[in-house]
């Protein structure tokens, strides 16, 4: 999540974490890997840096083009045209290419519902359904360039809808099915979507959420919407309005299953995905066709070192960028088999993930640190009672992973034999930017390590000069890359200001980071999560890691509040493991622990016990809310993305009250 207030301070960010453990890739993994040593990585990285056109052009050669491009990159800061002059279709490359090959009968999607229902779609079947639904879109009057909003649970038809949009050249805007009617209205109006595709409902923890009712409420205020297509999933009662609402199955019944993919230009818009800034309305991040295709596919192949016999599971919802790039496009462009699960990770109990992995013999798991920390809290026995030895590679994404959570993932889930790829990227970057290559890069808990070949990531000072080893600064990307956002939908000015006003010719990520002596990039959190305490700049995620490394702590979030003497004081919101009780003695022990791990300057000034932390529906801790609570004990800002309102109440209790 990028922020609008990408403020930068004057001081260098001082990084004080000293993680020394290092894990070389297992020999058995390296032997079979596409890139099996650091030497190979270095050679590739150097070649791509020296001649990016050949590097990206070479990767692009692997796809089907109706017409080949004239130039790899045309760059007029900050506007990029990749593969200009070429025409292609990403759906054709993700589906038809495989359906027309020996992969026709290979599983593309293995789906499991919360109650254990299962479906398998082969590439051949996926091709048939996507072609049919593309014809449905045409019946609904959708033309190339039209925006289509998709508000569905995690069912295969969600993937079918996304791909069918791409097939006809429509621009999809997936809205996470946990968002409110207000959030839908805001997004649909910003993108002026003509059509909404939704489900009647989606299953969650044994019950269901009625999505159609939410859409009904949303579209009262969306003049651009002409029709709604409704997929029957739960069969619950909904109202269907004449002229406006149509059943998915009725329209599919009318449509032929043959449809030619539309030939689109390389820079034809593929999707808009909204991401929240810390202030202002959500930003519609615009991605276009060919460049996104090339990087989503090639990064997936390198980072997950995918094989034809892999069963790959990304636990992200398609409503987020991870779901777009590494649940849908990356795997399908590579002809991989992906697993899709509609349901909660702890339903009916805390072993659901491990049970799924065992039953489907999942080989690659890609999930988020927040999930890992929840599993740690639930206890190892939920994992160890299942045979999960099919796993060969693990990944994380979305936030810095605390070294102790990394170690648990490595030891308990990876059984010390699976490399971990900690992947750093953003909605804006479209694909993974910084990550280990699992057969090559020695990993260290807590760092996403080195940039991928072709990605010129660096850590710089305020004036744009590179930082020295371990000197904290700002993470930037110095050269354009194919899957970069092209603009904020309908708002070039905001695009230029948010990402290009700080360093002009370099993309500013909004993250603080340092590079260690091996050139590994350690993300220190958003720049606005970096605080100045007594003249020292501290990454709040480092203080959090220190807290979480203490035995009693399950999860921690650290924010700052203004302090007359120190400039800022640190306030830690701490969730304890079930068997622990928060008291003054534990507070003192925690402060001393942080002082020991980092230094006395990082000691939280206040520690509040929290039953849970306020999170967005994608699992990110809402530090903005915590900052407001820490400062004024009130919440004034927007809370529409909050997952569980209940957690806010007990966070108001100040230190002296418990
Ligand atoms: C953070 C998610 C540390 C970072 C793909 C970034 C990470 C923001 C990592 C983007 C990681 C993501 N280590 N921090 N491996 N991955 N982040 O747009 O602050 O939801 O700027 O994209 O998440 O979040 P977004």
GROMACS .gro file of N, CA and C in nm, residues 72-139:
model
  204
   72UNK      N    1   1.156  -0.171  -2.766
   72UNK     CA    2   1.131  -0.231  -2.635
   72UNK      C    3   1.079  -0.125  -2.539
   73UNK      N    4   1.147  -0.012  -2.531
   73UNK     CA    5   1.103   0.093  -2.438
   73UNK      C    6   1.114   0.231  -2.501
   74UNK      N    7   1.006   0.308  -2.486
   74UNK     CA    8   1.013   0.451  -2.514
   74UNK      C    9   0.981   0.521  -2.383
   75UNK      N   10   1.075   0.603  -2.337
   75UNK     CA   11   1.064   0.661  -2.202
   75UNK      C   12   1.067   0.812  -2.207
   76UNK      N   13   0.956   0.870  -2.161
   76UNK     CA   14   0.950   1.015  -2.151
   76UNK      C   15   0.908   1.041  -2.007
   77UNK      N   16   1.007   1.057  -1.919
   77UNK     CA   17   0.984   1.058  -1.775
   77UNK      C   18   0.859   1.137  -1.737
   78UNK      N   19   0.770   1.079  -1.657
   78UNK     CA   20   0.765   0.943  -1.606
   78UNK      C   21   0.667   0.855  -1.682
   79UNK      N   22   0.661   0.872  -1.812
   79UNK     CA   23   0.564   0.793  -1.889
   79UNK      C   24   0.636   0.693  -1.980
   80UNK      N   25   0.594   0.566  -1.967
   80UNK     CA   26   0.663   0.459  -2.040
   80UNK      C   27   0.574   0.399  -2.147
   81UNK      N   28   0.636   0.363  -2.258
   81UNK     CA   29   0.568   0.278  -2.357
   81UNK      C   30   0.657   0.158  -2.378
   82UNK      N   31   0.608   0.042  -2.336
   82UNK     CA   32   0.685  -0.082  -2.354
   82UNK      C   33   0.632  -0.158  -2.475
   83UNK      N   34   0.725  -0.209  -2.552
   83UNK     CA   35   0.692  -0.296  -2.667
   83UNK      C   36   0.599  -0.223  -2.764
   84UNK      N   37   0.628  -0.096  -2.784
   84UNK     CA   38   0.543  -0.012  -2.868
   84UNK      C   39   0.539  -0.066  -3.012
   85UNK      N   40   0.421  -0.060  -3.070
   85UNK     CA   41   0.404  -0.107  -3.207
   85UNK      C   42   0.361  -0.253  -3.214
   86UNK      N   43   0.374  -0.325  -3.101
   86UNK     CA   44   0.334  -0.465  -3.099
   86UNK      C   45   0.186  -0.481  -3.065
   87UNK      N   46   0.129  -0.594  -3.104
   87UNK     CA   47  -0.007  -0.627  -3.060
   87UNK      C   48  -0.009  -0.770  -3.008
   88UNK      N   49  -0.089  -0.791  -2.903
   88UNK     CA   50  -0.096  -0.923  -2.841
   88UNK      C   51  -0.229  -0.936  -2.767
   89UNK      N   52  -0.245  -1.044  -2.690
   89UNK     CA   53  -0.360  -1.059  -2.601
   89UNK      C   54  -0.314  -1.148  -2.486
   90UNK      N   55  -0.324  -1.097  -2.363
   90UNK     CA   56  -0.269  -1.169  -2.247
   90UNK      C   57  -0.351  -1.294  -2.216
   91UNK      N   58  -0.482  -1.290  -2.244
   91UNK     CA   59  -0.566  -1.407  -2.221
   91UNK      C   60  -0.525  -1.519  -2.317
   92UNK      N   61  -0.497  -1.481  -2.441
   92UNK     CA   62  -0.452  -1.581  -2.538
   92UNK      C   63  -0.325  -1.650  -2.488
   93UNK      N   64  -0.233  -1.569  -2.433
   93UNK     CA   65  -0.107  -1.625  -2.384
   93UNK      C   66  -0.123  -1.707  -2.257
   94UNK      N   67  -0.223  -1.672  -2.175
   94UNK     CA   68  -0.242  -1.743  -2.049
   94UNK      C   69  -0.326  -1.869  -2.065
   95UNK      N   70  -0.412  -1.872  -2.168
   95UNK     CA   71  -0.508  -1.982  -2.179
   95UNK      C   72  -0.494  -2.058  -2.312
   96UNK      N   73  -0.513  -1.991  -2.423
   96UNK     CA   74  -0.518  -2.060  -2.553
   96UNK      C   75  -0.388  -2.135  -2.583
   97UNK      N   76  -0.276  -2.066  -2.553
   97UNK     CA   77  -0.146  -2.127  -2.582
   97UNK      C   78  -0.136  -2.266  -2.516
   98UNK      N   79  -0.184  -2.277  -2.393
   98UNK     CA   80  -0.176  -2.406  -2.322
   98UNK      C   81  -0.286  -2.502  -2.365
   99UNK      N   82  -0.407  -2.446  -2.388
   99UNK     CA   83  -0.519  -2.531  -2.430
   99UNK      C   84  -0.490  -2.594  -2.567
  100UNK      N   85  -0.407  -2.525  -2.646
  100UNK     CA   86  -0.371  -2.578  -2.779
  100UNK      C   87  -0.246  -2.665  -2.774
  101UNK      N   88  -0.201  -2.700  -2.655
  101UNK     CA   89  -0.077  -2.778  -2.642
  101UNK      C   90  -0.107  -2.906  -2.564
  102UNK      N   91  -0.001  -2.978  -2.528
  102UNK     CA   92  -0.019  -3.100  -2.448
  102UNK      C   93  -0.080  -3.069  -2.311
  103UNK      N   94  -0.080  -2.940  -2.273
  103UNK     CA   95  -0.135  -2.904  -2.141
  103UNK      C   96  -0.290  -2.900  -2.143
  104UNK      N   97  -0.350  -2.927  -2.255
  104UNK     CA   98  -0.496  -2.920  -2.266
  104UNK      C   99  -0.566  -2.992  -2.149
  105UNK      N  100  -0.516  -3.109  -2.113
  105UNK     CA  101  -0.580  -3.185  -2.006
  105UNK      C  102  -0.511  -3.170  -1.871
  106UNK      N  103  -0.418  -3.078  -1.865
  106UNK     CA  104  -0.352  -3.050  -1.738
  106UNK      C  105  -0.442  -2.960  -1.655
  107UNK      N  106  -0.444  -2.979  -1.521
  107UNK     CA  107  -0.525  -2.893  -1.436
  107UNK      C  108  -0.468  -2.753  -1.437
  108UNK      N  109  -0.554  -2.655  -1.464
  108UNK     CA  110  -0.514  -2.515  -1.451
  108UNK      C  111  -0.549  -2.467  -1.311
  109UNK      N  112  -0.672  -2.498  -1.270
  109UNK     CA  113  -0.720  -2.453  -1.139
  109UNK      C  114  -0.776  -2.571  -1.061
  110UNK      N  115  -0.722  -2.591  -0.942
  110UNK     CA  116  -0.784  -2.686  -0.848
  110UNK      C  117  -0.849  -2.600  -0.742
  111UNK      N  118  -0.980  -2.609  -0.732
  111UNK     CA  119  -1.052  -2.521  -0.639
  111UNK      C  120  -1.105  -2.602  -0.522
  112UNK      N  121  -1.094  -2.545  -0.402
  112UNK     CA  122  -1.157  -2.608  -0.285
  112UNK      C  123  -1.241  -2.503  -0.213
  113UNK      N  124  -1.365  -2.540  -0.183
  113UNK     CA  125  -1.454  -2.451  -0.108
  113UNK      C  126  -1.439  -2.476   0.041
  114UNK      N  127  -1.498  -2.388   0.119
  114UNK     CA  128  -1.481  -2.397   0.264
  114UNK      C  129  -1.536  -2.525   0.323
  115UNK      N  130  -1.646  -2.575   0.265
  115UNK     CA  131  -1.705  -2.700   0.317
  115UNK      C  132  -1.641  -2.824   0.255
  116UNK      N  133  -1.533  -2.804   0.181
  116UNK     CA  134  -1.460  -2.919   0.126
  116UNK      C  135  -1.498  -2.953  -0.017
  117UNK      N  136  -1.589  -2.875  -0.078
  117UNK     CA  137  -1.625  -2.901  -0.218
  117UNK      C  138  -1.501  -2.883  -0.304
  118UNK      N  139  -1.496  -2.957  -0.417
  118UNK     CA  140  -1.378  -2.946  -0.502
  118UNK      C  141  -1.417  -2.937  -0.648
  119UNK      N  142  -1.341  -2.861  -0.724
  119UNK     CA  143  -1.357  -2.856  -0.869
  119UNK      C  144  -1.219  -2.849  -0.932
  120UNK      N  145  -1.207  -2.911  -1.049
  120UNK     CA  146  -1.081  -2.901  -1.122
  120UNK      C  147  -1.114  -2.851  -1.262
  121UNK      N  148  -1.046  -2.746  -1.305
  121UNK     CA  149  -1.061  -2.697  -1.442
  121UNK      C  150  -0.931  -2.720  -1.517
  122UNK      N  151  -0.937  -2.797  -1.621
  122UNK     CA  152  -0.817  -2.816  -1.704
  122UNK      C  153  -0.799  -2.691  -1.790
  123UNK      N  154  -0.683  -2.681  -1.855
  123UNK     CA  155  -0.663  -2.568  -1.946
  123UNK      C  156  -0.766  -2.570  -2.058
  124UNK      N  157  -0.802  -2.691  -2.103
  124UNK     CA  158  -0.903  -2.701  -2.209
  124UNK      C  159  -1.037  -2.647  -2.163
  125UNK      N  160  -1.076  -2.685  -2.041
  125UNK     CA  161  -1.205  -2.641  -1.987
  125UNK      C  162  -1.204  -2.491  -1.956
  126UNK      N  163  -1.090  -2.444  -1.905
  126UNK     CA  164  -1.077  -2.301  -1.876
  126UNK      C  165  -1.094  -2.222  -2.006
  127UNK      N  166  -1.033  -2.273  -2.111
  127UNK     CA  167  -1.042  -2.207  -2.242
  127UNK      C  168  -1.187  -2.199  -2.289
  128UNK      N  169  -1.260  -2.307  -2.269
  128UNK     CA  170  -1.400  -2.311  -2.314
  128UNK      C  171  -1.483  -2.209  -2.235
  129UNK      N  172  -1.464  -2.209  -2.104
  129UNK     CA  173  -1.544  -2.119  -2.019
  129UNK      C  174  -1.510  -1.973  -2.043
  130UNK      N  175  -1.381  -1.945  -2.057
  130UNK     CA  176  -1.339  -1.806  -2.077
  130UNK      C  177  -1.390  -1.756  -2.213
  131UNK      N  178  -1.383  -1.842  -2.315
  131UNK     CA  179  -1.430  -1.802  -2.448
  131UNK      C  180  -1.580  -1.772  -2.443
  132UNK      N  181  -1.653  -1.859  -2.374
  132UNK     CA  182  -1.797  -1.842  -2.362
  132UNK      C  183  -1.830  -1.712  -2.289
  133UNK      N  184  -1.758  -1.689  -2.178
  133UNK     CA  185  -1.790  -1.568  -2.101
  133UNK      C  186  -1.747  -1.442  -2.176
  134UNK      N  187  -1.643  -1.455  -2.258
  134UNK     CA  188  -1.605  -1.340  -2.342
  134UNK      C  189  -1.722  -1.304  -2.433
  135UNK      N  190  -1.790  -1.406  -2.484
  135UNK     CA  191  -1.909  -1.379  -2.568
  135UNK      C  192  -2.022  -1.318  -2.485
  136UNK      N  193  -2.034  -1.359  -2.360
  136UNK     CA  194  -2.133  -1.296  -2.272
  136UNK      C  195  -2.104  -1.147  -2.257
  137UNK      N  196  -1.976  -1.115  -2.240
  137UNK     CA  197  -1.940  -0.972  -2.227
  137UNK      C  198  -1.979  -0.897  -2.352
  138UNK      N  199  -1.959  -0.960  -2.466
  138UNK     CA  200  -1.997  -0.894  -2.592
  138UNK      C  201  -2.147  -0.874  -2.598
  139UNK      N  202  -2.223  -0.979  -2.555
  139UNK     CA  203  -2.371  -0.967  -2.552
  139UNK      C  204  -2.410  -0.848  -2.462
   0.00000   0.00000   0.00000
